[in-house]
PDB file of C-alpha atoms in Angstrom:
ATOM      1  CA  MET A   1       1.667  66.739  36.624  1.00 48.00           C
ATOM      2  CA  SER A   2      -1.256  65.782  33.886  1.00 53.00           C
ATOM      3  CA  ARG A   3      -5.677  65.640  35.241  1.00 57.00           C
ATOM      4  CA  TRP A   4      -5.231  61.817  34.883  1.00 51.00           C
ATOM      5  CA  LEU A   5      -2.652  61.815  37.483  1.00 50.00           C
ATOM      6  CA  GLY A   6      -3.438  64.319  40.112  1.00 50.00           C
ATOM      7  CA  ARG A   7      -6.030  62.246  42.854  1.00 53.00           C
ATOM      8  CA  ALA A   8      -5.186  59.455  45.397  1.00 53.00           C
ATOM      9  CA  GLY A   9      -8.333  57.698  43.561  1.00 55.00           C
ATOM     10  CA  SER A  10      -7.022  58.212  40.086  1.00 70.00           C
ATOM     11  CA  PRO A  11      -5.230  54.462  39.411  1.00 74.00           C
ATOM     12  CA  PHE A  12      -8.159  52.836  40.209  1.00 72.00           C
ATOM     13  CA  LEU A  13      -9.682  55.161  37.481  1.00 67.00           C
ATOM     14  CA  ARG A  14      -7.114  55.003  35.172  1.00 72.00           C
ATOM     15  CA  ALA A  15      -7.014  50.828  35.116  1.00 69.00           C
ATOM     16  CA  VAL A  16     -11.238  51.040  34.571  1.00 67.00           C
ATOM     17  CA  PHE A  17     -10.667  53.506  31.375  1.00 66.00           C
ATOM     18  CA  LEU A  18      -7.726  51.452  30.015  1.00 66.00           C
ATOM     19  CA  LEU A  19      -9.378  48.240  30.628  1.00 66.00           C
ATOM     20  CA  SER A  20     -12.663  49.456  29.125  1.00 68.00           C
ATOM     21  CA  ILE A  21     -11.806  50.860  25.896  1.00 68.00           C
ATOM     22  CA  PRO A  22     -10.305  47.690  23.945  1.00 65.00           C
ATOM     23  CA  LEU A  23     -13.599  46.471  25.273  1.00 59.00           C
ATOM     24  CA  LEU A  24     -15.437  49.138  23.715  1.00 61.00           C
ATOM     25  CA  CYS A  25     -13.342  48.167  20.597  1.00 56.00           C
ATOM     26  CA  PHE A  26     -14.147  45.088  20.502  1.00 53.00           C
ATOM     27  CA  ARG A  27     -17.834  45.350  20.727  1.00 51.00           C
ATOM     28  CA  GLN A  28     -17.499  47.062  18.159  1.00 52.00           C
ATOM     29  CA  ALA A  29     -15.795  44.868  15.800  1.00 50.00           C
ATOM     30  CA  SER A  30     -17.772  41.713  16.957  1.00 49.00           C
ATOM     31  CA  ALA A  31     -20.962  43.705  16.006  1.00 52.00           C
ATOM     32  CA  GLN A  32     -19.864  44.322  12.111  1.00 74.00           C
ATOM     33  CA  LEU A  33     -21.628  40.898  10.832  1.00 80.00           C
ATOM     34  CA  GLU A  34     -25.436  40.327  12.121  1.00 84.00           C
ATOM     35  CA  GLU A  35     -26.978  37.242  11.702  1.00 86.00           C
ATOM     36  CA  LEU A  36     -30.533  37.231  10.438  1.00 85.00           C
ATOM     37  CA  ALA A  37     -31.466  33.769   9.366  1.00 87.00           C
ATOM     38  CA  GLU A  38     -30.321  30.478   8.928  1.00 91.00           C
ATOM     39  CA  PHE A  39     -31.281  27.543   6.955  1.00 92.00           C
ATOM     40  CA  GLU A  40     -29.625  24.594   7.448  1.00 94.00           C
ATOM     41  CA  GLY A  41     -29.726  21.500   4.939  1.00 93.00           C
ATOM     42  CA  VAL A  42     -31.560  22.882   1.745  1.00 92.00           C
ATOM     43  CA  ASN A  43     -31.201  20.813  -1.216  1.00 92.00           C
ATOM     44  CA  VAL A  44     -29.728  22.489  -4.036  1.00 91.00           C
ATOM     45  CA  PRO A  45     -30.653  20.044  -7.335  1.00 89.00           C
ATOM     46  CA  PHE A  46     -28.147  21.934  -9.742  1.00 88.00           C
ATOM     47  CA  THR A  47     -24.171  23.192  -9.583  1.00 91.00           C
ATOM     48  CA  LEU A  48     -23.799  26.932  -8.468  1.00 90.00           C
ATOM     49  CA  LYS A  49     -21.036  29.302  -9.505  1.00 89.00           C
ATOM     50  CA  HIS A  50     -20.008  32.088  -7.641  1.00 87.00           C
ATOM     51  CA  GLU A  51     -17.251  34.319  -9.129  1.00 86.00           C
ATOM     52  CA  ASP A  52     -14.037  31.286  -9.839  1.00 87.00           C
ATOM     53  CA  ARG A  53     -15.936  29.394  -7.612  1.00 88.00           C
ATOM     54  CA  VAL A  54     -18.426  26.277  -8.633  1.00 90.00           C
ATOM     55  CA  MET A  55     -20.369  24.648  -6.071  1.00 91.00           C
ATOM     56  CA  GLU A  56     -21.447  21.403  -7.094  1.00 92.00           C
ATOM     57  CA  LYS A  57     -24.957  19.516  -6.315  1.00 90.00           C
ATOM     58  CA  GLY A  58     -26.063  18.814  -3.057  1.00 92.00           C
ATOM     59  CA  THR A  59     -27.343  19.973   1.012  1.00 94.00           C
ATOM     60  CA  PHE A  60     -25.721  23.265   2.151  1.00 94.00           C
ATOM     61  CA  ASP A  61     -26.583  25.527   4.795  1.00 94.00           C
ATOM     62  CA  PHE A  62     -27.164  29.035   3.736  1.00 94.00           C
ATOM     63  CA  ILE A  63     -26.784  31.883   6.507  1.00 93.00           C
ATOM     64  CA  VAL A  64     -27.955  35.306   6.198  1.00 90.00           C
ATOM     65  CA  LEU A  65     -26.158  38.129   7.251  1.00 90.00           C
ATOM     66  CA  ARG A  66     -26.196  41.674   7.490  1.00 87.00           C
ATOM     67  CA  ASN A  67     -22.849  44.203   7.905  1.00 82.00           C
ATOM     68  CA  LEU A  68     -23.732  47.490   8.912  1.00 73.00           C
ATOM     69  CA  PRO A  69     -24.893  49.544   7.487  1.00 71.00           C
ATOM     70  CA  ASN A  70     -27.360  47.709   5.882  1.00 74.00           C
ATOM     71  CA  THR A  71     -25.600  45.689   3.248  1.00 86.00           C
ATOM     72  CA  PHE A  72     -26.276  41.844   3.032  1.00 89.00           C
ATOM     73  CA  MET A  73     -24.792  38.876   2.353  1.00 91.00           C
ATOM     74  CA  LEU A  74     -25.181  35.690   1.937  1.00 92.00           C
ATOM     75  CA  ARG A  75     -22.761  32.556   3.760  1.00 93.00           C
ATOM     76  CA  ILE A  76     -23.067  29.321   2.292  1.00 93.00           C
ATOM     77  CA  LYS A  77     -21.568  26.177   3.951  1.00 94.00           C
ATOM     78  CA  LYS A  78     -21.240  22.032   3.153  1.00 92.00           C
ATOM     79  CA  ARG A  79     -20.674  20.881   6.126  1.00 90.00           C
ATOM     80  CA  GLY A  80     -19.353  23.052   8.192  1.00 89.00           C
ATOM     81  CA  LYS A  81     -16.868  24.481   6.189  1.00 92.00           C
ATOM     82  CA  SER A  82     -17.605  28.048   4.359  1.00 91.00           C
ATOM     83  CA  VAL A  83     -17.813  27.388   0.806  1.00 92.00           C
ATOM     84  CA  ALA A  84     -18.742  31.090  -0.216  1.00 91.00           C
ATOM     85  CA  LEU A  85     -19.638  34.589   0.523  1.00 91.00           C
ATOM     86  CA  ILE A  86     -21.584  36.264  -1.658  1.00 90.00           C
ATOM     87  CA  SER A  87     -22.513  40.117  -0.637  1.00 87.00           C
ATOM     88  CA  GLY A  88     -24.634  42.726  -2.426  1.00 82.00           C
ATOM     89  CA  GLY A  89     -27.890  41.037  -1.795  1.00 83.00           C
ATOM     90  CA  GLU A  90     -30.497  43.602  -2.983  1.00 86.00           C
ATOM     91  CA  LYS A  91     -33.173  44.357  -0.684  1.00 84.00           C
ATOM     92  CA  ILE A  92     -36.895  43.949  -2.177  1.00 80.00           C
ATOM     93  CA  ASP A  93     -39.610  46.949  -0.686  1.00 75.00           C
ATOM     94  CA  TYR A  94     -43.115  44.777   0.258  1.00 73.00           C
ATOM     95  CA  PRO A  95     -46.029  46.578  -1.170  1.00 72.00           C
ATOM     96  CA  MET A  96     -47.232  48.428   1.856  1.00 64.00           C
ATOM     97  CA  GLN A  97     -44.335  49.063   3.102  1.00 63.00           C
ATOM     98  CA  GLY A  98     -43.868  51.911   5.580  1.00 65.00           C
ATOM     99  CA  SER A  99     -46.815  51.075   7.574  1.00 71.00           C
ATOM    100  CA  ALA A 100     -46.720  48.783  10.489  1.00 71.00           C
ATOM    101  CA  VAL A 101     -49.649  48.376  11.144  1.00 77.00           C
ATOM    102  CA  ALA A 102     -50.280  46.906   6.819  1.00 75.00           C
ATOM    103  CA  LEU A 103     -47.383  44.938   7.313  1.00 76.00           C
ATOM    104  CA  GLU A 104     -48.337  42.933  10.346  1.00 78.00           C
ATOM    105  CA  ARG A 105     -51.878  42.328   8.685  1.00 80.00           C
ATOM    106  CA  ASP A 106     -50.388  41.340   5.418  1.00 79.00           C
ATOM    107  CA  PRO A 107     -50.966  37.454   4.719  1.00 79.00           C
ATOM    108  CA  ASP A 108     -48.193  36.780   2.559  1.00 80.00           C
ATOM    109  CA  ILE A 109     -45.270  37.697   4.858  1.00 80.00           C
ATOM    110  CA  PRO A 110     -44.086  34.928   6.421  1.00 82.00           C
ATOM    111  CA  LYS A 111     -44.434  34.814  10.336  1.00 84.00           C
ATOM    112  CA  PHE A 112     -41.055  33.363  10.235  1.00 86.00           C
ATOM    113  CA  ALA A 113     -37.540  33.338   7.730  1.00 87.00           C
ATOM    114  CA  LYS A 114     -38.366  31.937   4.870  1.00 90.00           C
ATOM    115  CA  LEU A 115     -36.084  30.848   2.193  1.00 92.00           C
ATOM    116  CA  SER A 116     -37.108  30.389  -1.654  1.00 92.00           C
ATOM    117  CA  MET A 117     -34.880  30.073  -5.172  1.00 93.00           C
ATOM    118  CA  LYS A 118     -36.276  31.364  -8.460  1.00 92.00           C
ATOM    119  CA  LYS A 119     -34.243  30.179 -12.097  1.00 91.00           C
ATOM    120  CA  VAL A 120     -34.388  32.022 -14.179  1.00 87.00           C
ATOM    121  CA  PRO A 121     -33.840  29.249 -16.863  1.00 79.00           C
ATOM    122  CA  GLY A 122     -33.267  31.386 -20.377  1.00 86.00           C
ATOM    123  CA  GLU A 123     -30.062  33.274 -18.425  1.00 89.00           C
ATOM    124  CA  ASN A 124     -28.861  30.619 -16.161  1.00 88.00           C
ATOM    125  CA  VAL A 125     -29.480  32.642 -13.184  1.00 92.00           C
ATOM    126  CA  LEU A 126     -30.582  31.682  -9.725  1.00 90.00           C
ATOM    127  CA  TYR A 127     -33.031  34.333  -7.285  1.00 92.00           C
ATOM    128  CA  VAL A 128     -32.354  33.184  -3.746  1.00 92.00           C
ATOM    129  CA  VAL A 129     -35.235  35.064  -2.150  1.00 92.00           C
ATOM    130  CA  VAL A 130     -35.007  35.286   2.128  1.00 90.00           C
ATOM    131  CA  GLU A 131     -37.895  36.597   4.039  1.00 88.00           C
ATOM    132  CA  THR A 132     -36.690  37.508   7.674  1.00 86.00           C
ATOM    133  CA  GLY A 133     -40.516  37.341   8.851  1.00 81.00           C
ATOM    134  CA  LYS A 134     -42.931  39.451  11.373  1.00 80.00           C
ATOM    135  CA  GLN A 135     -41.328  37.770  14.547  1.00 76.00           C
ATOM    136  CA  ALA A 136     -37.434  38.199  12.963  1.00 75.00           C
ATOM    137  CA  ARG A 137     -35.284  39.278  16.359  1.00 75.00           C
ATOM    138  CA  SER A 138     -33.518  41.940  14.427  1.00 73.00           C
ATOM    139  CA  CYS A 139     -34.754  43.228  11.115  1.00 74.00           C
ATOM    140  CA  PRO A 140     -38.295  41.995  10.407  1.00 78.00           C
ATOM    141  CA  TYR A 141     -40.308  42.640   7.327  1.00 78.00           C
ATOM    142  CA  HIS A 142     -37.220  42.226   5.104  1.00 82.00           C
ATOM    143  CA  LYS A 143     -37.022  40.687   1.905  1.00 86.00           C
ATOM    144  CA  ILE A 144     -33.550  39.856   0.438  1.00 90.00           C
ATOM    145  CA  ARG A 145     -32.801  38.269  -2.790  1.00 93.00           C
ATOM    146  CA  PHE A 146     -29.133  37.307  -3.890  1.00 93.00           C
ATOM    147  CA  LYS A 147     -28.081  36.496  -7.583  1.00 92.00           C
ATOM    148  CA  LEU A 148     -25.977  33.200  -8.254  1.00 90.00           C
ATOM    149  CA  GLU A 149     -25.064  31.761 -11.546  1.00 91.00           C
ATOM    150  CA  TYR A 150     -25.995  28.014 -12.112  1.00 89.00           C
ATOM    151  CA  LEU A 151     -24.602  25.837 -14.754  1.00 87.00           C
ATOM    152  CA  GLU A 152     -26.649  23.282 -16.636  1.00 74.00           C
TER     153      GLU A 152
END
C-alpha cells in the first residue's frame, strides 16, 4: 500500500490534490499573455502590411500584450475581430533607465499609456511606439516599438 492511500482521511486529501493540479496548470496557461495597454478607435490613414496580410486604412484597436518571459506582441483588431498579431516588439530604454526615482520624476514619461506612430517615408516603414506609462498596473516605464510596412 502506498503512502498516498494509507490513512483514513487520505481520500479527501487525494481528491483535493487531484483537483488542484488541473487548476494550477490552467492558471499557468492563462497567464501566458498579459495585456499591458489597449487603445480603441485608432485612426490609421494609410494601408498597413504585415507578412502576407494587408489591412486597409480605417479605424483599428491596438492591444499590447506581454508573453512570458518579456516578449511583446501587438494585436490589431477591426470591428472586434483580430486582424493581425505582431510579435517581436523591441523594448527601448529611457535615458534614465535603472533609477526609479529619476524615472518617476522624468516629465517625458507619460502618466498613462500612450500610443504614437512614426513613418519613415523612404523605406515605407511605420513604427508603432507604445509607452506603458508611470501608472501601469504591470510593466510600468516600458517603451515598446513595433515595425510595420505601409503602402502608398
